[in-house]
Amino acid sequence: DKVAMQKPLEAAAKKGIKIILVDTTVNKPSFAVSEISSNNLKGGQQAFKAVAELVPGGGKVLGIGVKPGISTTDARDKGFQDSVAASGGKYVSVGQEYSQNEPAIAAQITTAAIAKNPDLKAIFASNLFAAEGAATGIKQAGKEGQIVVIAFDAGPDQVKALKAGTVQALIAQQPYQIGVAGVQQAMKAINGQKTTKKITTSFTIITKANVDTPLGKAAQYRSTC
């Protein structure tokens, strides 16, 4: 939580503990010697780009996040919703909902949204469990093949879901590189060397069309070291 973690981390930094923020951050991260993360706002924009490619005719879209207050998913949700709003009415958001990291809640959100908007075209799920629940909700509503799901991350389970047709696109980060950079910056801080204040990594959109290409394979997450 970007608010709740602010004071505890500040207190640790004041005691001389070196703080490296990896992936998530807080509202005022000036105490950190380094921040390493994806550009999650851009990740949400990339999710909209995937929707635009898969549903070129436009239509209604839904966002399902985790819960407000998490820096990473908040930024993804914002990037997506801002892009929808900037589409000039070609795409229309029917809401930004939150699954509380529970697939069952995401499924309920999805079935309710479909009941209210039977012409729903796409769902952006900003984490694995939201995507899993969205796919279940679509299946329960008998809308398989009619609504596309864009999910975040590209671990083995997500890639399996993509190949099975449960989701239609994945927004892949670079978690391995983020982890490596986190350790490198921590070692520099411990050894009194200069650290890099902010490190930002990029994304790759993976679809069925490129999942087995060199680009798609390189973007998939490593499950073992």
XYZ file of N, CA and C in Angstrom:
675
model
N 0.846 -1.192 0.000
C 0.000 0.000 0.000
C 0.882 1.243 0.000
N 0.694 2.094 -1.001
C 1.590 3.236 -1.185
C 1.460 4.290 -0.094
N 0.367 4.247 0.685
C 0.195 5.169 1.811
C 0.657 4.517 3.108
N 0.171 3.310 3.374
C 0.470 2.632 4.641
C 1.955 2.327 4.816
N 2.665 2.083 3.718
C 4.088 1.740 3.809
C 5.012 2.953 3.861
N 4.468 4.145 3.687
C 5.301 5.351 3.638
C 6.099 5.547 4.928
N 5.439 5.652 6.063
C 6.123 5.955 7.331
C 7.043 4.828 7.805
N 6.624 3.560 7.714
C 7.559 2.496 8.135
C 8.862 2.491 7.342
N 8.758 2.719 6.035
C 9.970 2.727 5.215
C 10.817 3.967 5.480
N 10.160 5.105 5.687
C 10.900 6.320 6.047
C 11.657 6.121 7.360
N 11.007 5.481 8.314
C 11.635 5.239 9.619
C 12.855 4.333 9.473
N 12.739 3.321 8.604
C 13.869 2.420 8.372
C 15.035 3.179 7.744
N 14.709 4.044 6.771
C 15.760 4.813 6.098
C 16.480 5.743 7.071
N 15.747 6.323 8.005
C 16.343 7.231 8.993
C 17.312 6.502 9.921
N 17.134 5.202 10.057
C 18.038 4.398 10.886
C 19.261 3.917 10.102
N 19.374 4.361 8.866
C 20.539 3.999 8.066
C 20.355 2.777 7.193
N 19.158 2.224 7.186
C 18.881 1.067 6.328
C 18.690 1.554 4.890
N 19.364 0.903 3.952
C 19.246 1.284 2.546
C 17.970 0.672 1.967
N 17.141 1.514 1.387
C 15.861 1.054 0.844
C 15.910 1.050 -0.676
N 15.650 -0.106 -1.265
C 15.518 -0.245 -2.711
C 14.075 -0.663 -2.972
N 13.347 0.154 -3.704
C 11.942 -0.136 -4.007
C 11.873 -0.899 -5.322
N 11.420 -2.139 -5.242
C 11.367 -3.005 -6.416
C 9.908 -3.269 -6.787
N 9.541 -2.906 -7.999
C 8.202 -3.070 -8.562
C 7.218 -2.050 -7.998
N 6.837 -2.168 -6.728
C 5.910 -1.208 -6.144
C 6.657 -0.074 -5.468
N 5.940 1.016 -5.222
C 6.556 2.177 -4.593
C 5.579 2.815 -3.611
N 5.917 3.995 -3.107
C 5.051 4.737 -2.183
C 4.854 6.149 -2.742
N 4.024 6.936 -2.076
C 3.706 8.267 -2.600
C 4.916 9.193 -2.673
N 5.802 9.129 -1.659
C 6.972 10.002 -1.619
C 8.221 9.141 -1.418
N 8.793 8.627 -2.500
C 9.898 7.662 -2.386
C 11.288 8.279 -2.317
N 11.389 9.544 -1.928
C 12.688 10.221 -1.955
C 13.732 9.572 -1.044
N 13.296 8.837 -0.020
C 14.218 8.176 0.918
C 14.921 6.976 0.290
N 14.383 6.438 -0.802
C 14.935 5.231 -1.417
C 16.202 5.548 -2.192
N 17.191 4.659 -2.104
C 18.414 4.860 -2.881
C 18.206 4.484 -4.342
N 17.170 3.655 -4.600
C 16.871 3.282 -5.980
C 15.432 2.771 -6.078
N 14.794 3.071 -7.201
C 13.476 2.518 -7.530
C 13.605 1.763 -8.845
N 13.185 0.512 -8.854
C 13.241 -0.296 -10.074
C 11.845 -0.819 -10.369
N 11.318 -0.488 -11.534
C 9.978 -0.965 -11.880
C 9.722 -0.794 -13.365
N 8.649 -1.413 -13.812
C 8.142 -1.160 -15.152
C 7.467 0.203 -15.153
N 7.287 0.766 -16.326
C 6.462 1.953 -16.477
C 5.015 1.460 -16.540
N 4.392 1.312 -15.370
C 3.088 0.677 -15.321
C 1.991 1.502 -15.975
N 2.145 2.827 -15.973
C 1.191 3.660 -16.696
C 1.220 3.301 -18.183
N 2.430 3.149 -18.707
C 2.568 2.758 -20.113
C 2.041 1.335 -20.330
N 2.199 0.482 -19.315
C 1.666 -0.875 -19.420
C 0.167 -0.872 -19.643
N -0.542 0.013 -18.930
C -1.979 0.150 -19.141
C -2.294 0.677 -20.526
N -1.457 1.583 -21.012
C -1.632 2.108 -22.368
C -1.407 1.010 -23.400
N -0.428 0.140 -23.132
C -0.170 -0.985 -24.028
C -1.343 -1.959 -24.039
N -1.998 -2.107 -22.883
C -3.180 -2.969 -22.819
C -4.282 -2.414 -23.713
N -4.446 -1.099 -23.699
C -5.443 -0.496 -24.583
C -5.051 -0.691 -26.046
N -3.763 -0.573 -26.333
C -3.290 -0.800 -27.702
C -3.652 -2.213 -28.167
N -3.514 -3.183 -27.260
C -3.876 -4.567 -27.597
C -5.377 -4.681 -27.868
N -6.185 -3.987 -27.060
C -7.635 -3.985 -27.289
C -7.945 -3.395 -28.663
N -7.302 -2.271 -28.981
C -7.547 -1.609 -30.260
C -7.195 -2.509 -31.442
N -6.159 -3.336 -31.264
C -5.762 -4.258 -32.337
C -6.725 -5.432 -32.460
N -7.210 -5.917 -31.315
C -8.085 -7.095 -31.307
C -9.548 -6.749 -31.544
N -9.932 -5.516 -31.196
C -11.319 -5.068 -31.397
C -11.265 -3.731 -32.150
N -10.877 -3.771 -33.414
C -10.673 -2.523 -34.161
C -11.937 -1.693 -34.361
N -13.083 -2.329 -34.242
C -14.340 -1.605 -34.452
C -14.770 -0.748 -33.282
N -14.073 -0.872 -32.140
C -14.435 -0.113 -30.948
C -15.520 -0.805 -30.144
N -16.011 -0.126 -29.109
C -17.065 -0.684 -28.272
C -16.810 -0.490 -26.793
N -17.596 -1.195 -26.007
C -17.525 -1.049 -24.551
C -16.421 -1.921 -23.963
N -15.714 -1.366 -22.973
C -14.624 -2.090 -22.325
C -14.742 -1.940 -20.812
N -14.178 -2.895 -20.099
C -14.221 -2.914 -18.635
C -12.817 -3.104 -18.088
N -12.509 -2.415 -16.991
C -11.245 -2.621 -16.292
C -11.487 -3.345 -14.982
N -10.691 -4.380 -14.714
C -10.751 -5.078 -13.423
C -9.362 -5.057 -12.814
N -9.213 -4.325 -11.715
C -7.940 -4.234 -11.015
C -7.925 -5.076 -9.760
N -6.991 -4.794 -8.877
C -6.842 -5.556 -7.629
C -7.590 -4.832 -6.513
N -7.024 -3.741 -6.037
C -7.690 -2.850 -5.094
C -6.954 -1.524 -5.104
N -7.649 -0.429 -4.841
C -6.982 0.876 -4.865
C -5.880 0.961 -3.813
N -4.799 1.675 -4.148
C -3.725 1.895 -3.184
C -2.443 1.158 -3.488
N -2.455 0.276 -4.500
C -1.238 -0.434 -4.897
C -0.654 0.312 -6.095
N 0.562 0.811 -5.960
C 1.110 1.717 -6.973
C 1.130 1.106 -8.371
N 1.531 -0.144 -8.475
C 1.681 -0.768 -9.792
C 0.342 -0.900 -10.513
N -0.616 -1.542 -9.864
C -1.901 -1.781 -10.528
C -2.712 -0.498 -10.673
N -2.567 0.442 -9.736
C -3.225 1.746 -9.896
C -2.769 2.404 -11.195
N -1.467 2.360 -11.445
C -0.917 2.990 -12.653
C -1.379 2.272 -13.911
N -1.428 0.956 -13.862
C -1.909 0.196 -15.028
C -3.355 0.553 -15.337
N -4.170 0.576 -14.290
C -5.589 0.896 -14.463
C -5.761 2.294 -15.051
N -4.978 3.237 -14.529
C -5.067 4.620 -15.009
C -4.637 4.727 -16.471
N -3.541 4.067 -16.803
C -3.063 4.108 -18.183
C -4.101 3.593 -19.155
N -4.786 2.528 -18.750
C -5.817 1.954 -19.613
C -7.026 2.875 -19.721
N -7.546 3.317 -18.571
C -8.751 4.145 -18.579
C -8.516 5.493 -19.255
N -7.340 6.074 -19.068
C -7.021 7.334 -19.739
C -6.992 7.149 -21.255
N -6.472 6.019 -21.698
C -6.414 5.739 -23.132
C -7.814 5.549 -23.707
N -8.674 4.889 -22.954
C -10.067 4.719 -23.396
C -10.727 6.087 -23.541
N -10.521 6.936 -22.537
C -11.128 8.269 -22.553
C -10.609 9.113 -23.718
N -9.363 8.867 -24.127
C -8.755 9.636 -25.211
C -9.098 9.097 -26.595
N -9.902 8.048 -26.666
C -10.214 7.416 -27.953
C -11.290 8.162 -28.730
N -11.809 9.229 -28.145
C -12.813 10.026 -28.843
C -14.180 9.380 -28.929
N -14.451 8.473 -28.011
C -15.756 7.827 -27.993
C -15.831 6.525 -28.767
N -14.749 6.171 -29.463
C -14.744 4.900 -30.192
C -14.805 3.735 -29.214
N -14.096 3.877 -28.098
C -14.149 2.902 -27.012
C -14.746 3.593 -25.795
N -15.604 2.891 -25.081
C -16.302 3.473 -23.935
C -16.102 2.574 -22.722
N -15.623 3.158 -21.625
C -15.436 2.396 -20.395
C -16.764 2.244 -19.660
N -17.050 1.017 -19.241
C -18.260 0.782 -18.436
C -17.894 0.645 -16.959
N -16.641 0.987 -16.632
C -16.246 1.005 -15.229
C -14.862 0.473 -14.961
N -14.339 0.831 -13.796
C -13.099 0.284 -13.251
C -13.464 -0.409 -11.955
N -13.411 -1.725 -11.944
C -13.806 -2.514 -10.782
C -12.570 -3.130 -10.137
N -12.761 -3.696 -8.925
C -11.638 -4.268 -8.171
C -12.015 -5.635 -7.616
N -11.130 -6.593 -7.828
C -11.412 -7.990 -7.466
C -10.894 -8.384 -6.094
N -10.157 -7.470 -5.416
C -9.537 -7.792 -4.123
C -8.630 -9.022 -4.215
N -8.074 -9.231 -5.406
C -7.167 -10.355 -5.665
C -7.854 -11.716 -5.586
N -9.178 -11.734 -5.759
C -9.961 -12.966 -5.683
C -10.586 -13.270 -7.044
N -10.213 -14.393 -7.690
C -10.805 -14.740 -8.983
C -12.333 -14.831 -8.933
N -12.873 -15.316 -7.816
C -14.330 -15.456 -7.708
C -15.022 -14.098 -7.771
N -14.402 -13.087 -7.144
C -14.983 -11.734 -7.192
C -14.876 -11.169 -8.605
N -13.750 -11.412 -9.268
C -13.585 -10.951 -10.655
C -14.627 -11.600 -11.561
N -14.929 -12.866 -11.310
C -15.957 -13.564 -12.100
C -17.328 -12.928 -11.881
N -17.638 -12.606 -10.624
C -18.911 -11.958 -10.315
C -19.011 -10.588 -10.982
N -17.922 -9.836 -10.925
C -17.885 -8.515 -11.564
C -18.148 -8.658 -13.060
N -17.524 -9.657 -13.660
C -17.652 -9.864 -15.102
C -19.076 -10.243 -15.499
N -19.674 -11.193 -14.787
C -21.039 -11.610 -15.141
C -22.029 -10.463 -14.949
N -21.822 -9.665 -13.901
C -22.707 -8.515 -13.663
C -22.548 -7.478 -14.776
N -21.307 -7.246 -15.187
C -21.046 -6.266 -16.250
C -21.653 -6.717 -17.576
N -21.567 -8.009 -17.867
C -22.131 -8.540 -19.108
C -23.660 -8.458 -19.088
N -24.241 -8.741 -17.932
C -25.699 -8.647 -17.810
C -26.173 -7.220 -18.082
N -25.393 -6.252 -17.599
C -25.748 -4.840 -17.777
C -25.367 -4.333 -19.163
N -24.295 -4.922 -19.720
C -23.788 -4.484 -21.032
C -23.556 -5.711 -21.918
N -24.618 -6.270 -22.486
C -24.464 -7.487 -23.295
C -23.583 -7.307 -24.526
N -23.308 -6.039 -24.890
C -22.441 -5.758 -26.036
C -21.007 -5.435 -25.610
N -20.628 -5.840 -24.392
C -19.257 -5.638 -23.903
C -18.269 -6.319 -24.844
N -17.180 -5.613 -25.175
C -16.232 -6.128 -26.161
C -14.898 -6.594 -25.577
N -14.465 -5.964 -24.474
C -13.127 -6.300 -23.970
C -13.013 -6.020 -22.480
N -12.117 -6.781 -21.827
C -11.815 -6.592 -20.409
C -10.305 -6.515 -20.246
N -9.849 -5.482 -19.538
C -8.434 -5.417 -19.152
C -8.333 -5.816 -17.697
N -7.644 -6.919 -17.447
C -7.432 -7.427 -16.091
C -5.984 -7.149 -15.713
N -5.783 -6.307 -14.685
C -4.417 -5.838 -14.422
C -3.590 -6.762 -13.539
N -4.102 -7.963 -13.227
C -3.227 -8.998 -12.664
C -3.787 -10.377 -12.988
N -3.035 -11.402 -12.651
C -3.375 -12.774 -13.024
C -4.740 -13.200 -12.514
N -5.038 -12.925 -11.232
C -6.283 -13.414 -10.644
C -7.503 -12.703 -11.222
N -7.346 -11.438 -11.551
C -8.439 -10.714 -12.201
C -8.718 -11.311 -13.574
N -7.662 -11.670 -14.296
C -7.825 -12.270 -15.622
C -8.486 -13.637 -15.528
N -8.049 -14.421 -14.548
C -8.616 -15.754 -14.345
C -10.118 -15.658 -14.070
N -10.496 -14.732 -13.194
C -11.908 -14.559 -12.872
C -12.710 -14.031 -14.034
N -12.115 -13.101 -14.802
C -12.809 -12.550 -15.966
C -13.119 -13.653 -16.974
N -12.143 -14.525 -17.206
C -12.346 -15.635 -18.146
C -13.469 -16.555 -17.671
N -13.507 -16.813 -16.368
C -14.569 -17.652 -15.800
C -15.931 -16.985 -15.984
N -16.005 -15.681 -15.701
C -17.259 -14.951 -15.848
C -17.763 -14.954 -17.282
N -16.841 -14.804 -18.234
C -17.218 -14.831 -19.650
C -17.784 -16.197 -20.022
N -17.144 -17.241 -19.527
C -17.609 -18.604 -19.802
C -18.990 -18.834 -19.203
N -19.179 -18.378 -17.965
C -20.464 -18.541 -17.301
C -21.578 -17.806 -18.029
N -21.223 -16.682 -18.656
C -22.223 -15.891 -19.382
C -22.442 -16.391 -20.814
N -21.694 -17.426 -21.204
C -21.832 -17.959 -22.554
C -21.317 -17.009 -23.627
N -20.305 -16.208 -23.269
C -19.794 -15.202 -24.199
C -18.385 -15.521 -24.693
N -17.970 -16.767 -24.596
C -16.640 -17.148 -25.049
C -16.481 -16.823 -26.537
N -15.350 -16.214 -26.883
C -15.108 -15.846 -28.267
C -15.707 -14.517 -28.670
N -16.510 -13.924 -27.776
C -17.163 -12.649 -28.087
C -16.557 -11.479 -27.318
N -15.843 -11.778 -26.240
C -15.221 -10.741 -25.412
C -13.748 -11.084 -25.250
N -12.876 -10.142 -25.562
C -11.452 -10.406 -25.420
C -10.989 -10.005 -24.020
N -9.999 -10.735 -23.515
C -9.412 -10.454 -22.211
C -7.934 -10.134 -22.399
N -7.532 -8.973 -21.909
C -6.129 -8.575 -21.935
C -5.615 -8.691 -20.504
N -4.599 -9.495 -20.302
C -4.082 -9.742 -18.953
C -2.667 -9.210 -18.804
N -2.291 -8.934 -17.570
C -0.938 -8.479 -17.282
C -0.087 -9.673 -16.865
N 1.194 -9.608 -17.204
C 2.201 -10.616 -16.862
C 2.159 -11.815 -17.803
N 3.285 -12.538 -17.836
C 3.440 -13.630 -18.799
C 4.190 -14.803 -18.193
N 3.729 -15.244 -17.017
C 4.266 -16.450 -16.403
C 3.730 -17.682 -17.099
N 4.172 -18.875 -16.707
C 3.727 -20.104 -17.357
C 2.211 -20.269 -17.390
N 1.524 -19.928 -16.299
C 0.067 -20.077 -16.270
C -0.611 -19.116 -17.241
N -0.095 -17.880 -17.313
C -0.681 -16.905 -18.233
C -0.474 -17.312 -19.690
N 0.721 -17.818 -19.992
C 1.003 -18.255 -21.364
C 0.121 -19.446 -21.725
N -0.077 -20.330 -20.787
C -0.967 -21.476 -21.006
C -2.388 -20.998 -21.298
N -2.847 -19.991 -20.547
C -4.194 -19.446 -20.753
C -4.299 -18.783 -22.125
N -3.225 -18.115 -22.550
C -3.213 -17.485 -23.870
C -3.340 -18.535 -24.973
N -2.557 -19.580 -24.870
C -2.587 -20.633 -25.888
C -3.918 -21.369 -25.902
N -4.571 -21.435 -24.734
C -5.871 -22.113 -24.639
C -7.017 -21.216 -25.099
N -6.727 -19.929 -25.282
C -7.763 -19.004 -25.720
C -8.554 -18.378 -24.593
N -8.123 -18.609 -23.340
C -8.801 -18.001 -22.194
C -8.583 -16.495 -22.182
N -7.360 -16.070 -22.511
C -7.062 -14.649 -22.691
C -6.510 -14.471 -24.104
N -6.629 -13.267 -24.623
C -6.240 -13.035 -26.011
C -4.944 -12.237 -26.155
N -4.490 -11.614 -25.081
C -3.207 -10.901 -25.134
C -2.643 -10.773 -23.733
N -1.325 -10.772 -23.644
C -0.616 -10.600 -22.384
C 0.307 -9.394 -22.486
N 0.355 -8.615 -21.419
C 1.296 -7.501 -21.344
C 2.443 -7.970 -20.456
N 3.564 -8.283 -21.083
C 4.700 -8.874 -20.373
C 5.673 -7.809 -19.889
N 5.989 -7.855 -18.607
C 7.026 -7.004 -18.031
C 8.390 -7.692 -18.169
N 9.358 -7.222 -17.408
C 10.682 -7.844 -17.368
C 11.056 -8.125 -15.907
N 10.309 -9.026 -15.237
C 10.545 -9.235 -13.806
C 11.924 -9.790 -13.467
N 12.485 -10.597 -14.348
C 13.824 -11.142 -14.092
C 14.851 -10.008 -14.040
N 14.769 -9.126 -15.032
C 15.704 -8.000 -15.080
C 15.488 -7.055 -13.896
N 14.225 -6.889 -13.490
C 13.916 -6.036 -12.336
C 14.565 -6.612 -11.072
N 14.463 -7.929 -10.907
C 15.074 -8.583 -9.744
C 16.585 -8.454 -9.735
N 17.197 -8.657 -10.896
C 18.658 -8.521 -11.015
C 19.085 -7.097 -10.650
N 18.376 -6.116 -11.196
C 18.718 -4.714 -10.922
C 18.553 -4.383 -9.446
N 17.553 -4.962 -8.803
C 17.336 -4.727 -7.383
C 18.519 -5.179 -6.538
N 19.032 -6.363 -6.847
C 20.185 -6.888 -6.110
C 21.438 -6.055 -6.413
N 21.612 -5.680 -7.672
C 22.785 -4.884 -8.047
C 22.794 -3.537 -7.316
N 21.637 -2.898 -7.252
C 21.565 -1.601 -6.577
C 21.756 -1.745 -5.068
N 21.241 -2.832 -4.504
C 21.424 -3.080 -3.070
C 22.908 -3.258 -2.741
N 23.626 -4.010 -3.570
C 25.045 -4.232 -3.339
C 25.837 -2.926 -3.455
N 25.459 -2.095 -4.425
C 26.133 -0.796 -4.570
C 25.906 0.065 -3.322
N 24.672 0.063 -2.842
C 24.341 0.861 -1.654
C 25.128 0.381 -0.439
N 25.216 -0.934 -0.252
C 25.941 -1.510 0.884
C 27.433 -1.180 0.812
N 27.969 -1.179 -0.405
C 29.401 -0.950 -0.598
C 29.769 0.522 -0.750
N 28.768 1.405 -0.562
C 29.048 2.830 -0.629
C 29.262 3.363 -2.028
N 28.832 2.621 -3.020
C 28.971 3.059 -4.404
C 27.729 3.856 -4.834
N 27.843 4.596 -5.915
C 26.735 5.387 -6.419
C 25.657 4.483 -6.990
N 24.420 4.720 -6.592
C 23.289 3.933 -7.106
C 22.551 4.729 -8.176
N 21.744 4.021 -8.953
C 20.892 4.665 -9.956
C 19.545 4.945 -9.315
N 19.153 6.203 -9.268
C 17.951 6.598 -8.530
C 16.686 5.960 -9.080
N 16.573 5.855 -10.391
C 15.364 5.274 -10.979
C 15.717 4.449 -12.201
N 15.219 3.215 -12.237
C 15.426 2.313 -13.374
C 14.057 1.859 -13.852
N 13.780 2.054 -15.141
C 12.471 1.711 -15.702
C 12.652 0.687 -16.814
N 11.841 -0.363 -16.786
C 11.916 -1.411 -17.807
C 10.680 -1.352 -18.708
N 10.738 -2.075 -19.813
C 9.710 -1.965 -20.847
C 8.764 -3.167 -20.869
N 7.903 -3.206 -21.901
C 6.881 -4.244 -22.039
C 6.891 -4.851 -23.436
N 6.279 -6.033 -23.536
C 6.028 -6.666 -24.822
C 4.583 -7.164 -24.828
N 3.858 -6.923 -25.916
C 2.506 -7.474 -26.061
C 2.632 -8.852 -26.692
N 2.134 -9.872 -25.991
C 2.183 -11.240 -26.514
C 0.770 -11.682 -26.886
N 0.619 -12.186 -28.099
C -0.660 -12.744 -28.558
C -0.405 -14.149 -29.108
N -1.473 -14.817 -29.520
C -1.305 -16.141 -30.120
C -0.427 -16.077 -31.362
N -0.471 -14.950 -32.030
C 0.283 -14.803 -33.284
C 1.785 -14.781 -33.072
N 2.235 -14.302 -31.898
C 3.691 -14.197 -31.699
C 4.212 -14.963 -30.490
N 3.339 -15.711 -29.803
C 3.757 -16.376 -28.568
C 4.897 -17.368 -28.777
N 4.946 -17.988 -29.955
C 5.983 -18.979 -30.211
C 7.118 -18.453 -31.093
N 7.114 -17.156 -31.339
C 8.210 -16.538 -32.099
C 9.357 -16.221 -31.143
N 10.551 -15.925 -31.673
C 11.654 -15.550 -30.783
C 11.308 -14.375 -29.871
N 10.585 -13.382 -30.406
C 10.179 -12.225 -29.603
C 9.260 -12.646 -28.465
N 8.248 -13.456 -28.785
C 7.293 -13.897 -27.777
C 7.929 -14.775 -26.718
N 8.803 -15.676 -27.143
C 9.468 -16.567 -26.198
C 10.406 -15.799 -25.276
N 11.091 -14.806 -25.821
C 12.025 -14.016 -25.013
C 11.292 -13.206 -23.951
N 10.037 -12.826 -24.226
C 9.271 -11.999 -23.288
C 8.601 -12.804 -22.183
N 8.491 -14.128 -22.368
C 7.835 -14.956 -21.364
C 8.707 -15.088 -20.117
N 8.054 -15.177 -18.961
C 8.791 -15.192 -17.693
C 9.455 -16.548 -17.460
N 10.637 -16.497 -16.882
C 11.364 -17.721 -16.543
C 10.806 -18.268 -15.220
N 10.427 -19.524 -15.221
C 9.879 -20.130 -13.997
C 10.968 -20.736 -13.118
N 12.171 -20.900 -13.668
C 13.298 -21.427 -12.891
C 14.537 -20.603 -13.208
N 15.482 -20.607 -12.269
C 16.726 -19.854 -12.506
C 17.753 -20.720 -13.218
